[in-house]
Short mmCIF file of C-alpha atoms and ligand atoms in Angstrom, two decimals:
data_model
loop_
_atom_site.label_atom_id
_atom_site.label_comp_id
_atom_site.label_asym_id
_atom_site.label_seq_id
_atom_site.Cartn_x
_atom_site.Cartn_y
_atom_site.Cartn_z
CA UNK A 1 16.67 18.00 -6.45
CA UNK A 2 18.16 18.48 -2.96
CA UNK A 3 17.03 15.88 -0.31
CA UNK A 4 15.61 17.15 2.93
CA UNK A 5 17.15 14.80 5.46
CA UNK A 6 15.71 16.57 8.59
CA UNK A 7 12.33 18.01 8.71
CA UNK A 8 12.16 21.01 11.17
CA UNK A 9 8.84 21.49 13.12
CA UNK A 10 6.70 24.56 13.21
CA UNK A 11 5.24 25.74 16.47
CA UNK A 12 1.77 24.47 15.50
CA UNK A 13 3.10 21.07 14.62
CA UNK A 14 4.63 20.81 17.97
CA UNK A 15 1.41 21.92 19.66
CA UNK A 16 -0.65 19.18 17.81
CA UNK A 17 1.92 16.46 18.17
CA UNK A 18 2.65 17.38 21.90
CA UNK A 19 -0.57 18.22 23.33
CA UNK A 20 -3.79 18.27 21.32
CA UNK A 21 -3.53 14.74 19.65
CA UNK A 22 -2.12 12.83 22.57
CA UNK A 23 -4.71 14.35 24.70
CA UNK A 24 -7.56 13.48 22.34
CA UNK A 25 -6.19 9.82 21.64
CA UNK A 26 -4.82 8.88 25.11
CA UNK A 27 -7.04 10.62 27.49
CA UNK A 28 -10.37 11.00 25.66
CA UNK A 29 -10.32 7.85 23.32
CA UNK A 30 -8.03 5.64 25.60
CA UNK A 31 -5.98 4.43 22.71
CA UNK A 32 -2.31 3.60 22.90
CA UNK A 33 -1.68 4.86 19.53
CA UNK A 34 0.69 7.65 20.74
CA UNK A 35 2.52 5.48 23.24
CA UNK A 36 3.31 2.89 20.46
CA UNK A 37 4.16 5.67 18.01
CA UNK A 38 6.82 6.91 20.53
CA UNK A 39 8.22 3.50 20.83
CA UNK A 40 8.46 3.08 17.00
CA UNK A 41 10.09 6.47 16.71
CA UNK A 42 12.76 5.21 19.05
CA UNK A 43 13.13 1.53 17.76
CA UNK A 44 13.66 2.58 14.08
CA UNK A 45 17.01 3.78 15.00
CA UNK A 46 17.95 0.47 16.79
CA UNK A 47 20.58 -1.82 15.15
CA UNK A 48 19.61 -4.51 12.84
CA UNK A 49 20.56 -7.07 15.53
CA UNK A 50 18.34 -5.30 18.16
CA UNK A 51 15.33 -5.36 15.83
CA UNK A 52 15.95 -8.98 14.99
CA UNK A 53 15.88 -9.88 18.60
CA UNK A 54 12.71 -7.93 19.17
CA UNK A 55 11.14 -9.96 16.27
CA UNK A 56 12.49 -13.34 17.62
CA UNK A 57 10.84 -12.64 20.94
CA UNK A 58 7.53 -11.85 19.46
CA UNK A 59 7.65 -14.52 16.77
CA UNK A 60 8.18 -17.21 19.50
CA UNK A 61 5.21 -15.79 21.48
CA UNK A 62 2.94 -15.65 18.33
CA UNK A 63 3.76 -19.20 17.32
CA UNK A 64 3.21 -20.51 20.76
CA UNK A 65 -0.15 -18.62 20.97
CA UNK A 66 -1.29 -19.96 17.58
CA UNK A 67 -0.47 -23.58 18.34
CA UNK A 68 -2.53 -23.38 21.68
CA UNK A 69 -5.52 -21.17 20.57
CA UNK A 70 -5.89 -21.51 16.80
CA UNK A 71 -7.27 -24.92 15.76
CA UNK A 72 -6.47 -24.34 12.02
CA UNK A 73 -2.84 -23.50 12.70
CA UNK A 74 -2.33 -26.22 15.26
CA UNK A 75 -3.59 -28.91 12.85
CA UNK A 76 -1.87 -27.28 9.90
CA UNK A 77 1.68 -27.20 11.48
CA UNK A 78 1.19 -30.59 13.15
CA UNK A 79 0.29 -32.18 9.73
CA UNK A 80 3.47 -30.45 8.37
CA UNK A 81 5.45 -32.05 11.11
CA UNK A 82 6.63 -28.93 12.80
CA UNK A 83 6.46 -28.18 16.57
CA UNK A 84 6.29 -24.70 17.80
CA UNK A 85 9.67 -25.09 19.38
CA UNK A 86 11.10 -25.52 15.84
CA UNK A 87 10.36 -21.91 15.05
CA UNK A 88 12.93 -19.73 16.93
CA UNK A 89 13.42 -16.90 14.46
CA UNK A 90 12.46 -15.52 11.13
CA UNK A 91 14.89 -17.86 9.33
CA UNK A 92 12.79 -20.76 10.65
CA UNK A 93 9.50 -19.70 9.16
CA UNK A 94 10.14 -21.62 5.72
CA UNK A 95 9.37 -24.75 7.80
CA UNK A 96 5.83 -23.62 8.07
CA UNK A 97 3.30 -23.80 5.26
CA UNK A 98 2.12 -20.71 3.50
CA UNK A 99 -1.29 -19.28 3.79
CA UNK A 100 -3.41 -17.58 1.31
CA UNK A 101 -6.37 -15.21 1.02
CA UNK A 102 -8.43 -18.37 0.31
CA UNK A 103 -7.08 -20.02 3.37
CA UNK A 104 -8.05 -17.07 5.46
CA UNK A 105 -11.49 -16.95 3.99
CA UNK A 106 -12.31 -20.58 3.95
CA UNK A 107 -11.07 -21.41 7.45
CA UNK A 108 -11.70 -18.29 9.16
CA UNK A 109 -13.71 -19.81 11.97
CA UNK A 110 -10.88 -22.23 12.92
CA UNK A 111 -8.25 -19.67 12.45
CA UNK A 112 -9.81 -17.06 14.71
CA UNK A 113 -9.06 -17.18 18.45
CA UNK A 114 -11.56 -16.17 21.14
CA UNK A 115 -9.70 -15.22 24.40
CA UNK A 116 -11.71 -13.48 27.17
CA UNK A 117 -10.90 -9.93 27.52
CA UNK A 118 -9.48 -9.75 24.00
CA UNK A 119 -11.27 -6.87 22.33
CA UNK A 120 -11.10 -6.60 18.66
CA UNK A 121 -12.18 -4.46 15.58
CA UNK A 122 -13.48 -6.00 12.35
CA UNK A 123 -12.10 -5.28 8.95
CA UNK A 124 -12.67 -6.43 5.49
CA UNK A 125 -10.96 -6.25 2.17
CA UNK A 126 -12.12 -7.06 -1.36
CA UNK A 127 -14.40 -5.59 -3.98
CA UNK A 128 -18.08 -5.22 -3.31
CA UNK A 129 -19.04 -7.59 -5.92
CA UNK A 130 -16.12 -10.11 -5.22
CA UNK A 131 -15.55 -12.34 -2.19
CA UNK A 132 -14.36 -10.14 0.66
CA UNK A 133 -12.07 -11.31 3.33
CA UNK A 134 -13.36 -10.37 6.71
CA UNK A 135 -11.06 -10.62 9.64
CA UNK A 136 -10.58 -9.17 13.13
CA UNK A 137 -7.74 -7.22 14.74
CA UNK A 138 -7.04 -7.01 18.52
CA UNK A 139 -7.62 -3.31 19.52
CA UNK A 140 -4.18 -2.93 20.75
CA UNK A 141 -2.69 -4.44 17.56
CA UNK A 142 -4.80 -2.01 15.56
CA UNK A 143 -3.35 0.90 17.69
CA UNK A 144 0.17 -0.39 16.89
CA UNK A 145 -0.48 -0.47 13.14
CA UNK A 146 -1.92 2.99 13.18
CA UNK A 147 1.19 4.12 15.13
CA UNK A 148 3.37 2.48 12.42
CA UNK A 149 1.60 4.26 9.70
CA UNK A 150 2.18 7.53 11.59
CA UNK A 151 5.88 6.62 11.84
CA UNK A 152 6.04 5.86 8.27
CA UNK A 153 4.54 9.19 7.21
CA UNK A 154 6.85 10.99 9.73
CA UNK A 155 9.74 9.48 7.84
CA UNK A 156 8.57 11.37 4.79
CA UNK A 157 8.11 14.58 6.75
CA UNK A 158 4.48 14.14 7.19
CA UNK A 159 4.64 13.59 10.97
CA UNK A 160 1.67 14.09 13.25
CA UNK A 161 0.59 17.77 13.40
CA UNK A 162 1.67 18.69 9.81
CA UNK A 163 -0.89 20.19 7.71
CA UNK A 164 -1.87 17.70 5.05
CA UNK A 165 -4.05 17.38 2.04
CA UNK A 166 -5.04 13.81 1.37
CA UNK A 167 -6.26 12.94 -2.26
CA UNK A 168 -7.70 9.70 -1.42
CA UNK A 169 -10.63 7.39 -2.45
CA UNK A 170 -13.17 5.34 -0.89
CA UNK A 171 -13.50 7.08 2.44
CA UNK A 172 -16.87 8.65 1.83
CA UNK A 173 -19.01 6.00 0.56
CA UNK A 174 -22.27 5.04 2.39
CA UNK A 175 -21.62 7.38 5.19
CA UNK A 176 -24.47 8.93 7.33
CA UNK A 177 -24.44 12.66 7.81
CA UNK A 178 -23.38 12.24 11.35
CA UNK A 179 -20.59 10.00 10.61
CA UNK A 180 -19.43 12.23 7.80
CA UNK A 181 -19.48 15.20 10.22
CA UNK A 182 -17.49 13.27 12.80
CA UNK A 183 -14.90 12.21 10.25
CA UNK A 184 -14.60 15.84 9.11
CA UNK A 185 -13.95 17.11 12.65
CA UNK A 186 -11.55 14.23 13.37
CA UNK A 187 -9.59 14.68 10.11
CA UNK A 188 -9.58 18.39 9.67
CA UNK A 189 -9.43 19.76 13.20
CA UNK A 190 -7.66 17.18 15.06
CA UNK A 191 -5.37 15.68 12.54
CA UNK A 192 -5.09 18.74 10.23
CA UNK A 193 -5.94 16.65 7.13
CA UNK A 194 -8.04 17.98 4.41
CA UNK A 195 -9.71 15.30 2.46
CA UNK A 196 -10.23 15.59 -1.22
CA UNK A 197 -12.00 12.63 -2.80
CA UNK A 198 -10.06 11.29 -5.70
CA UNK A 199 -13.26 9.52 -6.98
CA UNK A 200 -14.31 13.03 -8.22
CA UNK A 201 -11.07 13.99 -10.04
CA UNK A 202 -11.35 14.33 -13.78
CA UNK A 203 -9.53 16.32 -16.51
CA UNK A 204 -12.21 18.86 -16.41
CA UNK A 205 -12.22 19.70 -12.69
CA UNK A 206 -8.47 19.10 -12.08
CA UNK A 207 -7.93 22.80 -11.74
CA UNK A 208 -10.30 22.98 -9.06
CA UNK A 209 -8.19 20.34 -7.02
CA UNK A 210 -5.05 22.55 -7.70
CA UNK A 211 -7.07 25.62 -6.50
CA UNK A 212 -7.89 23.83 -3.32
CA UNK A 213 -4.22 22.84 -2.72
CA UNK A 214 -3.05 26.43 -3.44
CA UNK A 215 -5.67 27.69 -0.90
CA UNK A 216 -4.83 25.21 1.84
CA UNK A 217 -1.02 25.37 1.43
CA UNK A 218 -0.37 21.93 2.93
CA UNK A 219 3.07 20.90 4.25
CA UNK A 220 2.41 17.41 2.89
CA UNK A 221 0.21 15.98 0.30
CA UNK A 222 -0.75 12.27 0.70
CA UNK A 223 -2.36 10.81 -2.45
CA UNK A 224 -3.38 7.71 -4.28
CA UNK A 225 -0.57 7.39 -7.09
CA UNK A 226 -2.65 7.81 -10.15
CA UNK A 227 -4.73 10.82 -9.24
CA UNK A 228 -1.72 12.64 -8.09
CA UNK A 229 0.11 11.68 -11.29
CA UNK A 230 -2.76 12.98 -13.33
CA UNK A 231 -2.81 16.36 -11.62
CA UNK A 232 1.03 16.49 -12.32
CA UNK A 233 0.49 15.99 -15.87
CA UNK A 234 -2.19 18.69 -16.07
CA UNK A 235 0.18 21.12 -14.05
CA UNK A 236 3.00 20.47 -16.44
CA UNK A 237 0.90 20.70 -19.58
CA UNK A 238 -1.10 23.77 -18.73
CA UNK A 239 1.68 25.58 -16.82
CA UNK A 240 -0.56 25.92 -13.81
CA UNK A 241 1.04 27.49 -10.82
CA UNK A 242 1.01 25.10 -7.74
CA UNK A 243 1.89 25.28 -4.04
CA UNK A 244 4.97 23.30 -3.24
CA UNK A 245 4.62 21.09 -0.29
CA UNK A 246 7.69 19.67 1.59
CA UNK A 247 6.81 16.12 0.57
CA UNK A 248 4.22 14.13 -1.49
CA UNK A 249 3.36 10.63 -0.13
CA UNK A 250 1.83 8.29 -2.37
CA UNK A 251 0.06 4.98 -1.48
CA UNK A 252 -2.45 2.32 -2.42
CA UNK A 253 -1.41 2.04 -6.09
CA UNK A 254 1.85 1.09 -7.37
CA UNK A 255 4.37 4.16 -8.08
CA UNK A 256 6.25 3.77 -11.30
CA UNK A 257 9.55 5.53 -11.88
CA UNK A 258 8.12 7.69 -14.60
CA UNK A 259 5.35 8.81 -12.37
CA UNK A 260 7.62 9.84 -9.60
CA UNK A 261 9.67 11.99 -12.06
CA UNK A 262 6.45 13.70 -13.25
CA UNK A 263 4.97 14.35 -9.78
CA UNK A 264 8.51 15.73 -8.69
CA UNK A 265 8.76 17.94 -11.74
CA UNK A 266 5.14 19.34 -11.26
CA UNK A 267 5.39 20.04 -7.56
CA UNK A 268 9.15 20.58 -7.19
CA UNK A 269 8.75 18.34 -4.04
CA UNK A 270 10.28 14.90 -3.24
CA UNK A 271 8.04 11.85 -3.60
CA UNK A 272 7.68 9.08 -0.98
CA UNK A 273 6.37 5.86 -1.80
CA UNK A 274 4.54 3.70 0.75
CA UNK A 275 3.44 0.20 0.52
CA UNK A 276 0.56 -1.24 2.55
CA UNK A 277 -2.46 -3.41 2.66
CA UNK A 278 -5.90 -3.63 4.35
CA UNK A 279 -4.63 -6.77 6.10
CA UNK A 280 -1.58 -5.07 7.57
CA UNK A 281 -1.79 -1.32 7.18
CA UNK A 282 1.57 0.19 6.41
CA UNK A 283 4.10 -2.50 5.48
CA UNK A 284 6.89 -0.32 4.29
CA UNK A 285 7.72 3.45 3.74
CA UNK A 286 10.57 5.51 2.23
CA UNK A 287 12.91 7.66 4.26
CA UNK A 288 14.56 10.64 2.67
CA UNK A 289 17.37 8.68 1.16
CA UNK A 290 14.85 7.04 -1.22
CA UNK A 291 16.80 3.81 -1.26
CA UNK A 292 13.94 1.43 -0.83
CA UNK A 293 11.06 0.69 1.57
CA UNK A 294 11.98 0.51 5.24
CA UNK A 295 9.80 -2.36 6.71
CA UNK A 296 7.45 -2.05 9.70
CA UNK A 297 9.69 -4.86 11.20
CA UNK A 298 8.59 -4.21 14.87
CA UNK A 299 5.16 -5.43 13.77
CA UNK A 300 5.64 -7.51 10.79
CA UNK A 301 7.97 -10.15 9.39
CA UNK A 302 8.04 -9.72 5.55
CA UNK A 303 9.54 -12.55 3.47
CA UNK A 304 10.08 -12.88 -0.33
CA UNK A 305 9.53 -16.49 -1.24
CA UNK A 306 9.12 -18.74 -4.25
CA UNK A 307 6.16 -20.91 -5.09
CA UNK A 308 7.32 -23.59 -2.55
CA UNK A 309 7.59 -20.98 0.25
CA UNK A 310 11.48 -21.07 0.24
CA UNK A 311 13.51 -17.66 0.34
CA UNK A 312 13.83 -16.21 -3.21
CA UNK A 313 17.60 -15.69 -4.08
CA UNK A 314 18.69 -12.12 -3.69
CA UNK A 315 18.02 -9.97 -6.67
CA UNK A 316 15.22 -12.20 -7.92
CA UNK A 317 11.55 -11.71 -7.83
CA UNK A 318 9.25 -13.47 -5.53
CA UNK A 319 5.92 -13.54 -3.63
CA UNK A 320 5.54 -11.36 -0.55
CA UNK A 321 4.52 -13.35 2.54
CA UNK A 322 3.74 -11.44 5.71
CA UNK A 323 3.44 -12.62 9.35
CA UNK A 324 1.79 -10.22 11.73
CA UNK A 325 3.48 -10.35 15.11
CA UNK A 326 0.66 -8.81 17.05
CA UNK A 327 -2.78 -9.64 15.82
CA UNK A 328 -3.95 -12.52 17.92
CA UNK A 329 -7.67 -12.62 17.07
CA UNK A 330 -7.15 -13.39 13.47
CA UNK A 331 -3.44 -14.50 13.18
CA UNK A 332 -1.83 -14.03 9.78
CA UNK A 333 1.15 -16.26 9.45
CA UNK A 334 3.09 -16.47 6.27
CA UNK A 335 0.25 -15.01 4.44
CA UNK A 336 0.64 -14.49 0.69
CA UNK A 337 -0.52 -10.85 0.18
CA UNK A 338 -0.71 -11.27 -3.61
CA UNK A 339 2.15 -8.88 -4.46
CA UNK A 340 5.64 -9.50 -5.66
CA UNK A 341 8.97 -7.99 -4.75
CA UNK A 342 12.72 -8.26 -5.48
CA UNK A 343 14.33 -10.22 -2.77
CA UNK A 344 17.51 -9.30 -0.90
CA UNK A 345 18.29 -6.61 1.81
CA UNK A 346 19.94 -3.39 1.21
CA UNK A 347 21.36 -1.07 3.87
CA UNK A 348 20.15 2.45 3.96
CA UNK A 349 22.57 5.38 4.62
CA UNK A 350 19.99 7.02 6.81
CA UNK A 351 21.10 4.92 9.74
CA UNK A 352 17.74 3.15 10.64
CA UNK A 353 18.19 -0.41 11.51
CA UNK A 354 14.83 -1.27 9.92
CA UNK A 355 15.40 -3.73 7.08
CA UNK A 356 14.39 -2.52 3.69
CA UNK A 357 12.35 -4.21 0.76
CA UNK A 358 14.30 -3.24 -2.41
CA UNK A 359 11.35 -2.86 -4.63
CA UNK A 360 7.73 -3.94 -4.79
CA UNK A 361 7.18 -5.01 -8.45
CA UNK A 362 3.46 -5.33 -8.55
CA UNK A 363 0.66 -7.63 -8.11
CA UNK A 364 0.84 -11.23 -8.99
CA UNK A 365 -2.55 -10.85 -10.42
CA UNK A 366 -1.37 -7.96 -12.56
CA UNK A 367 0.57 -10.25 -14.88
CA UNK A 368 -0.06 -11.30 -18.34
CA UNK A 369 0.32 -14.85 -19.47
CA UNK A 370 0.94 -14.93 -23.21
CA UNK A 371 -0.37 -17.72 -25.37
CA UNK A 372 3.04 -19.03 -25.98
CA UNK A 373 3.46 -19.59 -22.20
CA UNK A 374 5.43 -16.56 -21.02
CA UNK A 375 4.71 -14.44 -17.97
CA UNK A 376 4.73 -10.71 -18.74
CA UNK A 377 4.78 -8.36 -15.80
CA UNK A 378 2.48 -5.54 -15.69
CA UNK A 379 5.37 -3.12 -15.58
CA UNK A 380 6.03 -3.79 -19.23
CA UNK A 381 2.98 -1.57 -20.29
CA UNK A 382 3.72 1.64 -18.23
CA UNK A 383 7.27 1.69 -19.56
CA UNK A 384 6.00 1.35 -23.07
CA UNK A 385 3.14 3.85 -22.69
CA UNK A 386 5.18 6.57 -21.30
CA UNK A 387 6.52 7.29 -24.72
CA UNK A 388 2.96 7.92 -26.16
CA UNK A 389 2.14 11.33 -24.99
CA UNK A 390 -1.36 11.17 -26.66
CA UNK A 391 -2.36 8.23 -24.46
CA UNK A 392 -4.15 9.86 -21.45
CA UNK A 393 -5.01 6.61 -19.73
CA UNK A 394 -4.68 2.94 -20.60
CA UNK A 395 -5.60 -0.51 -19.27
CA UNK A 396 -4.60 -3.98 -20.49
CA UNK A 397 -7.11 -6.68 -20.01
CA UNK A 398 -6.79 -10.52 -20.48
CA UNK A 399 -10.13 -12.02 -20.80
CA UNK A 400 -8.86 -15.44 -21.94
CA UNK A 401 -5.46 -17.23 -22.19
CA UNK A 402 -5.36 -16.45 -25.88
CA UNK A 403 -6.39 -12.81 -25.86
CA UNK A 404 -5.16 -9.42 -24.77
CA UNK A 405 -7.15 -6.26 -25.13
CA UNK A 406 -5.35 -2.91 -24.83
CA UNK A 407 -7.87 -0.05 -23.93
CA UNK A 408 -6.57 3.55 -24.59
CA UNK A 409 -8.00 6.90 -24.00
CA UNK A 410 -6.25 9.22 -26.44
CA UNK A 411 -6.28 12.92 -27.21
CA UNK A 412 -6.44 15.04 -30.52
CA UNK A 413 -2.73 14.40 -31.26
CA UNK A 414 -3.18 10.57 -31.63
CA UNK A 415 -2.52 9.41 -35.17
CA UNK A 416 -2.69 6.20 -37.26
CA UNK A 417 1.00 6.13 -37.24
CA UNK A 418 1.19 6.10 -33.39
CA UNK A 419 -1.48 3.38 -33.22
CA UNK A 420 0.56 1.20 -35.58
CA UNK A 421 3.73 1.73 -33.55
CA UNK A 422 1.73 0.89 -30.33
CA UNK A 423 0.49 -2.27 -31.95
CA UNK A 424 3.96 -3.28 -32.92
CA UNK A 425 5.44 -2.71 -29.43
CA UNK A 426 2.65 -4.52 -27.59
CA UNK A 427 3.02 -7.35 -30.09
CA UNK A 428 6.68 -7.67 -29.16
CA UNK A 429 5.58 -8.21 -25.54
CA UNK A 430 2.66 -10.65 -25.87
CA UNK A 431 4.02 -12.61 -28.67
CA UNK A 432 2.71 -13.55 -32.20
CA UNK A 433 0.25 -16.29 -31.04
CA UNK A 434 -1.87 -14.06 -28.64
CA UNK A 435 -4.75 -12.41 -30.23
CA UNK A 436 -4.35 -8.62 -29.65
CA UNK A 437 -6.99 -6.01 -29.75
CA UNK A 438 -6.30 -2.33 -29.25
CA UNK A 439 -9.60 -0.40 -28.38
CA UNK A 440 -9.73 3.46 -28.23
CA UNK A 441 -12.38 4.14 -25.47
CA UNK A 442 -13.77 7.29 -23.83
CA UNK A 443 -12.82 6.51 -20.41
CA UNK A 444 -11.53 3.62 -18.17
CA UNK A 445 -13.70 2.92 -15.03
CA UNK A 446 -11.87 2.92 -11.74
CA UNK A 447 -12.34 0.00 -9.49
CA UNK A 448 -15.00 0.06 -6.77
CA UNK A 449 -12.35 1.68 -4.33
CA UNK A 450 -11.38 4.44 -6.89
CA UNK A 451 -8.08 2.85 -7.99
CA UNK A 452 -6.87 2.69 -11.46
CA UNK A 453 -5.72 -0.83 -12.32
CA UNK A 454 -3.14 -1.06 -15.22
CA UNK A 455 -3.45 -4.77 -15.91
CA UNK A 456 -6.51 -6.88 -15.32
CA UNK A 457 -6.20 -10.49 -15.82
CA UNK A 458 -9.19 -12.77 -15.64
CA UNK A 459 -7.08 -15.93 -15.68
CA UNK A 460 -6.95 -18.65 -13.06
CA UNK A 461 -9.10 -19.08 -10.08
CA UNK A 462 -8.62 -15.51 -8.63
CA UNK A 463 -11.39 -13.25 -9.71
CA UNK A 464 -10.24 -9.71 -10.50
CA UNK A 465 -12.04 -8.45 -7.48
CA UNK A 466 -9.23 -10.12 -5.42
CA UNK A 467 -6.97 -7.29 -6.19
CA UNK A 468 -9.32 -4.53 -5.20
CA UNK A 469 -7.92 -3.71 -1.84
CA UNK A 470 -8.09 -0.41 -0.16
CA UNK A 471 -4.73 0.23 1.71
CA UNK A 472 -3.24 2.09 4.42
CA UNK A 473 -6.06 4.42 5.05
CA UNK A 474 -5.18 6.12 8.29
ZN1 ZN B 1 16.58 5.02 5.30
#
């Protein structure tokens, strides 16, 4: 497939980007989103050294602020024997202790800072039945992260003013009619986004979704990974005609290589992966070179570290720790987000100076621990299942340390022979001492945010709800 390196703008895109939206956001809403988006459009082309310099300045200021205004960080760092002056650049960060979701939740009152005139907005993450993390973001820091998301989408050809269809979940729960109407006007008329609720997508109504796409003819489709993959499978299987957008942007759920191939084959459009979280919004996004995820480095420092918080050697997997350079009201410093990535930087031929994350390999929680003591990454199963065409959906659940349950939704072509082969292959992964059950089920429920989780582990102190995060909803 040919790669569009430049996306040309239509007159309507230019009208929305140049007049309608800046007018609304800047003059009417008094938000700085567009000013920040312009800054980010420019800084992405700076050299690596210039971006590093920017990070250093912002990091020093953040550390200084936290040590003065956040009781928790002041004590944590002083107990670790680190003075604020010891942190002069990202390479000094391993001197500071890591923080976790539990840290942020248990010490929120002492982490938070209250400065006169510091306006903030509240956010939360976590499943409805779990233990959600509530935090605040300075209004300006929030504008900056929205701007970063706009920049990330623009890299993929989904800049402000492009006509978009979003197949997304979770946006419509518990809304009043007035709120829903406001959201509709905001999305549809101002941002030219048509929202289709991925919660409602099923095998039986998928063609209705495809019909909507054909009717709306979006330039870009933004979607949860699994729903757009499911639509793609149906398009290919049933030979349904579908409109070809210039790009498909996936988010919220991990994108596996075979899913990317299937979506590209169905829509004849390039797929762009994004990586984000509720705590930080957009963390990384692909450019048209598809060489990795360009990080939002003007706003965030992203490290890949081992269990002791030290940098993971290049090429090896580690935990992702994020420092938010802007959010002063609830500072996140070296926060373990719960995801894993391959360490080491790569250079992108596109010329952007923004460093790249090679690959996000999945959630720490989405990992199985076999009875014989091995750690099996969640990726094992999508790779295995893609060779079983009769498996429509699957989920691997680990209720106890000794047991693994594989749930499969299968179609009419499923046979006893395939079931036997599946059992043999899964057995290879989980080892001989793990009790293995393969259940054929009618359906697999989505998480409360409409996401499909491939692997659910109930081990350790983390509840499965910990992983139920809604990410990068603009
Ligand atoms: Zn690039």
